[in-house]
Tab-separated table of C-alpha atoms in Angstrom:
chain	number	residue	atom	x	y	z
A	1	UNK	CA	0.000	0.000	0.000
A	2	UNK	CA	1.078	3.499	-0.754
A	3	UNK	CA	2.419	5.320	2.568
A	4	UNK	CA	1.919	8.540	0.892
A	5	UNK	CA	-1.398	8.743	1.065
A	6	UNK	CA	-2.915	12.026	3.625
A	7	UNK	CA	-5.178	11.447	6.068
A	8	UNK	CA	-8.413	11.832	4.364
A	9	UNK	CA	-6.747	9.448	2.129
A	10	UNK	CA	-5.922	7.085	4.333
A	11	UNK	CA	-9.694	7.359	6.322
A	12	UNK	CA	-11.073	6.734	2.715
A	13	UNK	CA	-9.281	4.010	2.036
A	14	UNK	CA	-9.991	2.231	5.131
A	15	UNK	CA	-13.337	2.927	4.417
A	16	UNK	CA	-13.183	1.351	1.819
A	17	UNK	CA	-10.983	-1.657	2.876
A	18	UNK	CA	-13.840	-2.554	5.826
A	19	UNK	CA	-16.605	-2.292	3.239
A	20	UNK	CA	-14.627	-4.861	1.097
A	21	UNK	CA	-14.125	-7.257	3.984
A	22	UNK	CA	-17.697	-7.103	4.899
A	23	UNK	CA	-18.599	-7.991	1.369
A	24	UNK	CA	-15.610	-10.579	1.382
A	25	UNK	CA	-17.264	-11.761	4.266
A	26	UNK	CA	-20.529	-12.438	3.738
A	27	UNK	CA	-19.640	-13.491	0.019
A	28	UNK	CA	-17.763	-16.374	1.835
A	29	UNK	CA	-20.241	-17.506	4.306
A	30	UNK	CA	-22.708	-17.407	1.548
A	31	UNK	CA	-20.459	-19.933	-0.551
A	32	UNK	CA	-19.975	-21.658	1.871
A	33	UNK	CA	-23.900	-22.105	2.982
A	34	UNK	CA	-25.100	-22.801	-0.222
A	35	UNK	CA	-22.159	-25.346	-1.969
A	36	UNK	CA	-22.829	-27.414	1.694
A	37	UNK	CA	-26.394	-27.392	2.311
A	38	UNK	CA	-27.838	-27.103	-1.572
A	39	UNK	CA	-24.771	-28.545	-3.409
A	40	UNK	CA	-24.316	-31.600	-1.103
A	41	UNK	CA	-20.368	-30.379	-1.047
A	42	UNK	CA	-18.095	-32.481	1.351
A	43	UNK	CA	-16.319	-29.646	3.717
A	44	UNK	CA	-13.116	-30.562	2.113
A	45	UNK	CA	-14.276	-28.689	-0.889
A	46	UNK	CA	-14.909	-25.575	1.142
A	47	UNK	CA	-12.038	-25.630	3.065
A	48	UNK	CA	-10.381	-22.635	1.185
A	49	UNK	CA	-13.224	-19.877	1.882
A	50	UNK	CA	-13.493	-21.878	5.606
A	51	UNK	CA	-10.152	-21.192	6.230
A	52	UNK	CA	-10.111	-17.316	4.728
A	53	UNK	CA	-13.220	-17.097	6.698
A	54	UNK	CA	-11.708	-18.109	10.123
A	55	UNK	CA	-8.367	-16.161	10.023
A	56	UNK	CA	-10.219	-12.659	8.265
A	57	UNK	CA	-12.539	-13.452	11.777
A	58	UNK	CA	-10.093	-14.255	14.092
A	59	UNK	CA	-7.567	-11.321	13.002
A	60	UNK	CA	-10.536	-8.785	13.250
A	61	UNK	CA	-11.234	-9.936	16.267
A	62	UNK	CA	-8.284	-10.259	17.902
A	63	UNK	CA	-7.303	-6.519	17.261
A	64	UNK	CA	-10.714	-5.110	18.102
A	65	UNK	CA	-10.311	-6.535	21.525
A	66	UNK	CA	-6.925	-6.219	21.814
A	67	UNK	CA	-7.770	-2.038	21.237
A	68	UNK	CA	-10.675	-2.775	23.692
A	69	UNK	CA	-13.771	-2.174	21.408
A	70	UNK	CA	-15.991	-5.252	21.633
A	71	UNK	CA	-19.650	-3.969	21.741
A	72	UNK	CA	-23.012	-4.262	20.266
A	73	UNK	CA	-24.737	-0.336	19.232
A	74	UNK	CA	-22.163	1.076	21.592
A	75	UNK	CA	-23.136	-0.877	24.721
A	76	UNK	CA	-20.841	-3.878	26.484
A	77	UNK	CA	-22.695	-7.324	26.633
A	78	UNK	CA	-24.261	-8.346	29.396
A	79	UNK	CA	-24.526	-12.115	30.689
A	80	UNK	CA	-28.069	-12.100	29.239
A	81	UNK	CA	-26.625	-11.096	25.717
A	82	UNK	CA	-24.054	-13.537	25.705
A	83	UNK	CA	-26.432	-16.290	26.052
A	84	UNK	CA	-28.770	-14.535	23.937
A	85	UNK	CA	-26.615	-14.606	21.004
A	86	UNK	CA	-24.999	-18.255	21.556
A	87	UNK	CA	-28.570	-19.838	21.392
A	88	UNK	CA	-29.877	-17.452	18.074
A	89	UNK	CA	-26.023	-18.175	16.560
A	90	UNK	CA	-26.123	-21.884	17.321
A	91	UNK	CA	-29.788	-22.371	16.499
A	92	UNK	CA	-29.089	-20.859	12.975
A	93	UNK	CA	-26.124	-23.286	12.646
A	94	UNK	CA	-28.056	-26.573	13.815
A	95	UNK	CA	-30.451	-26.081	11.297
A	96	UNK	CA	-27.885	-25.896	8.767
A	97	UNK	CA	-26.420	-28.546	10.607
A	98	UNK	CA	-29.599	-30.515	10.495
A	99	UNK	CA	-29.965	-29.979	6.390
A	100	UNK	CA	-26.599	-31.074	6.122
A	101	UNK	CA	-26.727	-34.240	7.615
A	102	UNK	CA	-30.367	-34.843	7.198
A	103	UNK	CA	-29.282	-35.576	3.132
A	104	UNK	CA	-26.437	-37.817	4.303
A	105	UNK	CA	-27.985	-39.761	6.822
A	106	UNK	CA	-29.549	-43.234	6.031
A	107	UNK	CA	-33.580	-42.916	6.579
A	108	UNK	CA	-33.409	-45.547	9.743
A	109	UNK	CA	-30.787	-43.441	11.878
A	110	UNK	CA	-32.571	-40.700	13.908
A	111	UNK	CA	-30.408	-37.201	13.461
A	112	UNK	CA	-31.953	-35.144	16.157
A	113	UNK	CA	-29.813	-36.056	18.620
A	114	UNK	CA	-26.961	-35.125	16.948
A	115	UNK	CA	-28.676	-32.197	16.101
A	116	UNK	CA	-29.439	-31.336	19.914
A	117	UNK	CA	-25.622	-32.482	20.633
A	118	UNK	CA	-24.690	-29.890	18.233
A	119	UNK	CA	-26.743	-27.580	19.755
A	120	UNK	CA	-25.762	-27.342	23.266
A	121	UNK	CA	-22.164	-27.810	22.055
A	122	UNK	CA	-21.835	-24.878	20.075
A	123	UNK	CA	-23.761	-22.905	22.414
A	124	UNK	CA	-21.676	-23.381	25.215
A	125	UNK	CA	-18.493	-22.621	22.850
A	126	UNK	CA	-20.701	-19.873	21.693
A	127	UNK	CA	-21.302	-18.550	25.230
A	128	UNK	CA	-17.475	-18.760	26.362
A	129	UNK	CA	-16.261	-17.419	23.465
A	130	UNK	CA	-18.467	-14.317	23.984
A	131	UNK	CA	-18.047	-14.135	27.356
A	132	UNK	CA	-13.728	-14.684	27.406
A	133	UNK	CA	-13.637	-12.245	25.074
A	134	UNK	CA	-15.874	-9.524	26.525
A	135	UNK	CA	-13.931	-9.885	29.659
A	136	UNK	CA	-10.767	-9.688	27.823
A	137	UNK	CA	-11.674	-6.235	26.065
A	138	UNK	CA	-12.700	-5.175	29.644
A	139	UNK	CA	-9.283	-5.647	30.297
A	140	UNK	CA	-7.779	-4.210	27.355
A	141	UNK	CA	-10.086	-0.881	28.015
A	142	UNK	CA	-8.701	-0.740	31.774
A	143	UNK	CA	-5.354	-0.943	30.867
A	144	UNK	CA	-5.804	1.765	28.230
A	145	UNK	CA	-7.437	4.196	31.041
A	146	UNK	CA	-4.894	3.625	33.118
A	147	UNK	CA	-1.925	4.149	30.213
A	148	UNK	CA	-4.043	7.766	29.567
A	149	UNK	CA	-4.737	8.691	33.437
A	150	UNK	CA	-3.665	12.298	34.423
B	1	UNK	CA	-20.132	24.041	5.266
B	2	UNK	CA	-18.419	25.869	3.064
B	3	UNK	CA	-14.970	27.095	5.004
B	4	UNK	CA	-14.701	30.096	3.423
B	5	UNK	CA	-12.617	31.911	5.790
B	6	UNK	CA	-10.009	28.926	4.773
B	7	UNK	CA	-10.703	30.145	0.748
B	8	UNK	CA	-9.743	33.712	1.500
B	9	UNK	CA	-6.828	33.395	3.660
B	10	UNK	CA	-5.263	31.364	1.050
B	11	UNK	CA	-5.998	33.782	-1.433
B	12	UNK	CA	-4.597	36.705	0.380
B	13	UNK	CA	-1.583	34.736	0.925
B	14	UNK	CA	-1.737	34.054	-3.191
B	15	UNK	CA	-1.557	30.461	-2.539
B	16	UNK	CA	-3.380	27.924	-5.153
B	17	UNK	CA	-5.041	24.939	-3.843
B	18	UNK	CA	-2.349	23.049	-5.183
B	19	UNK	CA	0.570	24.800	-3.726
B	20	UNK	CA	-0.615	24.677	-0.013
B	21	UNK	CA	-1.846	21.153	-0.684
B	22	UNK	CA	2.380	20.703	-1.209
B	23	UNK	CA	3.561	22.946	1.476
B	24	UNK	CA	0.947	20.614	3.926
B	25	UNK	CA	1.901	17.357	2.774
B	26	UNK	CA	-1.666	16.566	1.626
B	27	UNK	CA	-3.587	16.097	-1.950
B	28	UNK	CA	-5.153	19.373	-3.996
B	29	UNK	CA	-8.256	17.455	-3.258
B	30	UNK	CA	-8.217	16.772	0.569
B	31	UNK	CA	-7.758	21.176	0.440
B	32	UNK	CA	-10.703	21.632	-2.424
B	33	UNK	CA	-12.774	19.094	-0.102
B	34	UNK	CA	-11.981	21.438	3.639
B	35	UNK	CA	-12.886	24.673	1.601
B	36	UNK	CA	-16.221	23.085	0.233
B	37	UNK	CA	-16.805	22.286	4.001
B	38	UNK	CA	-16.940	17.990	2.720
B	39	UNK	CA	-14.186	16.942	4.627
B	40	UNK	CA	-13.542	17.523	8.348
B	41	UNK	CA	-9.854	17.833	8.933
B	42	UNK	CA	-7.956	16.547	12.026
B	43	UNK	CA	-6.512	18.802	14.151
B	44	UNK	CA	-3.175	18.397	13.320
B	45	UNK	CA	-4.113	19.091	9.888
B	46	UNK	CA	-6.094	22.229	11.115
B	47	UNK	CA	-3.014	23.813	13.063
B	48	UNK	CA	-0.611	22.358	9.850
B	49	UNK	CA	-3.291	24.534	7.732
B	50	UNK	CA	-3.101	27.633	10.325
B	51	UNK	CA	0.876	27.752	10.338
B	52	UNK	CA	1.313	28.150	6.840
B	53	UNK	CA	-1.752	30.346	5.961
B	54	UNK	CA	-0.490	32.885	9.569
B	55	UNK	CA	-3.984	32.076	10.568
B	56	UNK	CA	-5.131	31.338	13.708
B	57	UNK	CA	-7.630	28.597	14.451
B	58	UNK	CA	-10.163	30.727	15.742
B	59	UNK	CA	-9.582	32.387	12.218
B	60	UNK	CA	-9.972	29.724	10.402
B	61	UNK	CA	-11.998	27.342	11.964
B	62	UNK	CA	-14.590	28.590	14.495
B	63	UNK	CA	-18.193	28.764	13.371
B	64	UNK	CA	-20.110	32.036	15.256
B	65	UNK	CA	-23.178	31.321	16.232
B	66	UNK	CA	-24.710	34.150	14.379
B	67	UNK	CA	-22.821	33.279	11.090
């Protein structure tokens, strides 16, 4: 990247650059949605965008808490919205999870309780993902007032 | 809002856009975009604006409530 560029520049362009990764984003969760639930794709074949997905994720947030800024409309997350969002996240997933392996199954094996398994799994990661993180960008923030006290 | 204070200090300093977009360090656009009031500078800029037009920032930059 050009280090020329002046600040208005350089706001524009990360403008731009967070608009991209948004798109890139979604574009790749899309793909990845579709190929495994309507194109009966093995994840081995979606391994690439999985893997772009993860790190893009990861990176972003791993800096936003590192800088403490982990919040949802300018509020922290309480308990209540941790678990809130695990259950909504992981029921979205399960039903993916169920159309996945709904197609793959044989007709005598019952799915649903690897579709509750999957569930309460990924809710729990869910939930202590959310909450390790909001605690560590609590953290971060306190650090940064302290750094900045007069 | 057009920063028109901005537009005439340059002038009576006989400045062109592009000139005190070189003396500043910044594009002919990022000026053109202050003076037609679509780009709010940073404060660094602002004082970096200030020094080289012998402006103040009160000059420059302050809105009065009547105007």
């Amino acid at each position: 990247m050009n280090n020329n560029f002046d600040e208005r520049q350089c706001q524009e362009v990360n403008s731009i650059a967070k608009k991209a990764f948004y798109v890139m984003f979604v574009i790749s969760v899309l793909s990845i949605i579709v190929q495994l639930v309507f194109l009966n794709a093995e994840l081995m074949y979606v391994m690439g965008e999985t893997l772009t997905l993860l790190c893009g994720g990861i990176v972003y947030l791993i800096c936003s808490i590192k800088k403490g800024i982990f919040s949802f409309k300018g509020k922290s997350l309480t308990l209540f919205d941790n678990v809130l969002g695990s259950v909504v996240c992981s029921g979205f997933f399960s039903v993916l999870y169920g159309m996945i392996i709904s197609r793959k199954a044989s007709e005598d094996i019952s799915i649903n309780r690897y579709i509750g398994g999957f569930f309460v799994g990924i809710s729990i990661v869910c939930f202590l993902v959310l909450f390790i993180m909001g605690k560590y960008a609590e953290h971060s923030q306190n650090i940064n007032e302290q750094k900045y006290d007069d | 809002m057009k920063n028109l204070k901005m537009k005439m200090a340059r002038m009576e300093k006989d400045l062109s856009q592009i000139e005190l977009a070189k003396r500043i360090g910044v594009t002919r656009q990022t000026i053109g975009m202050i003076e037609a009031g679509d780009y709010n500078p940073s404060l660094n800029l602002c004082v970096s604006i200030c020094r080289e037009l012998g402006k103040t920032l009160n000059d420059l930059f302050w809105e009065d409530d009547k105007s």
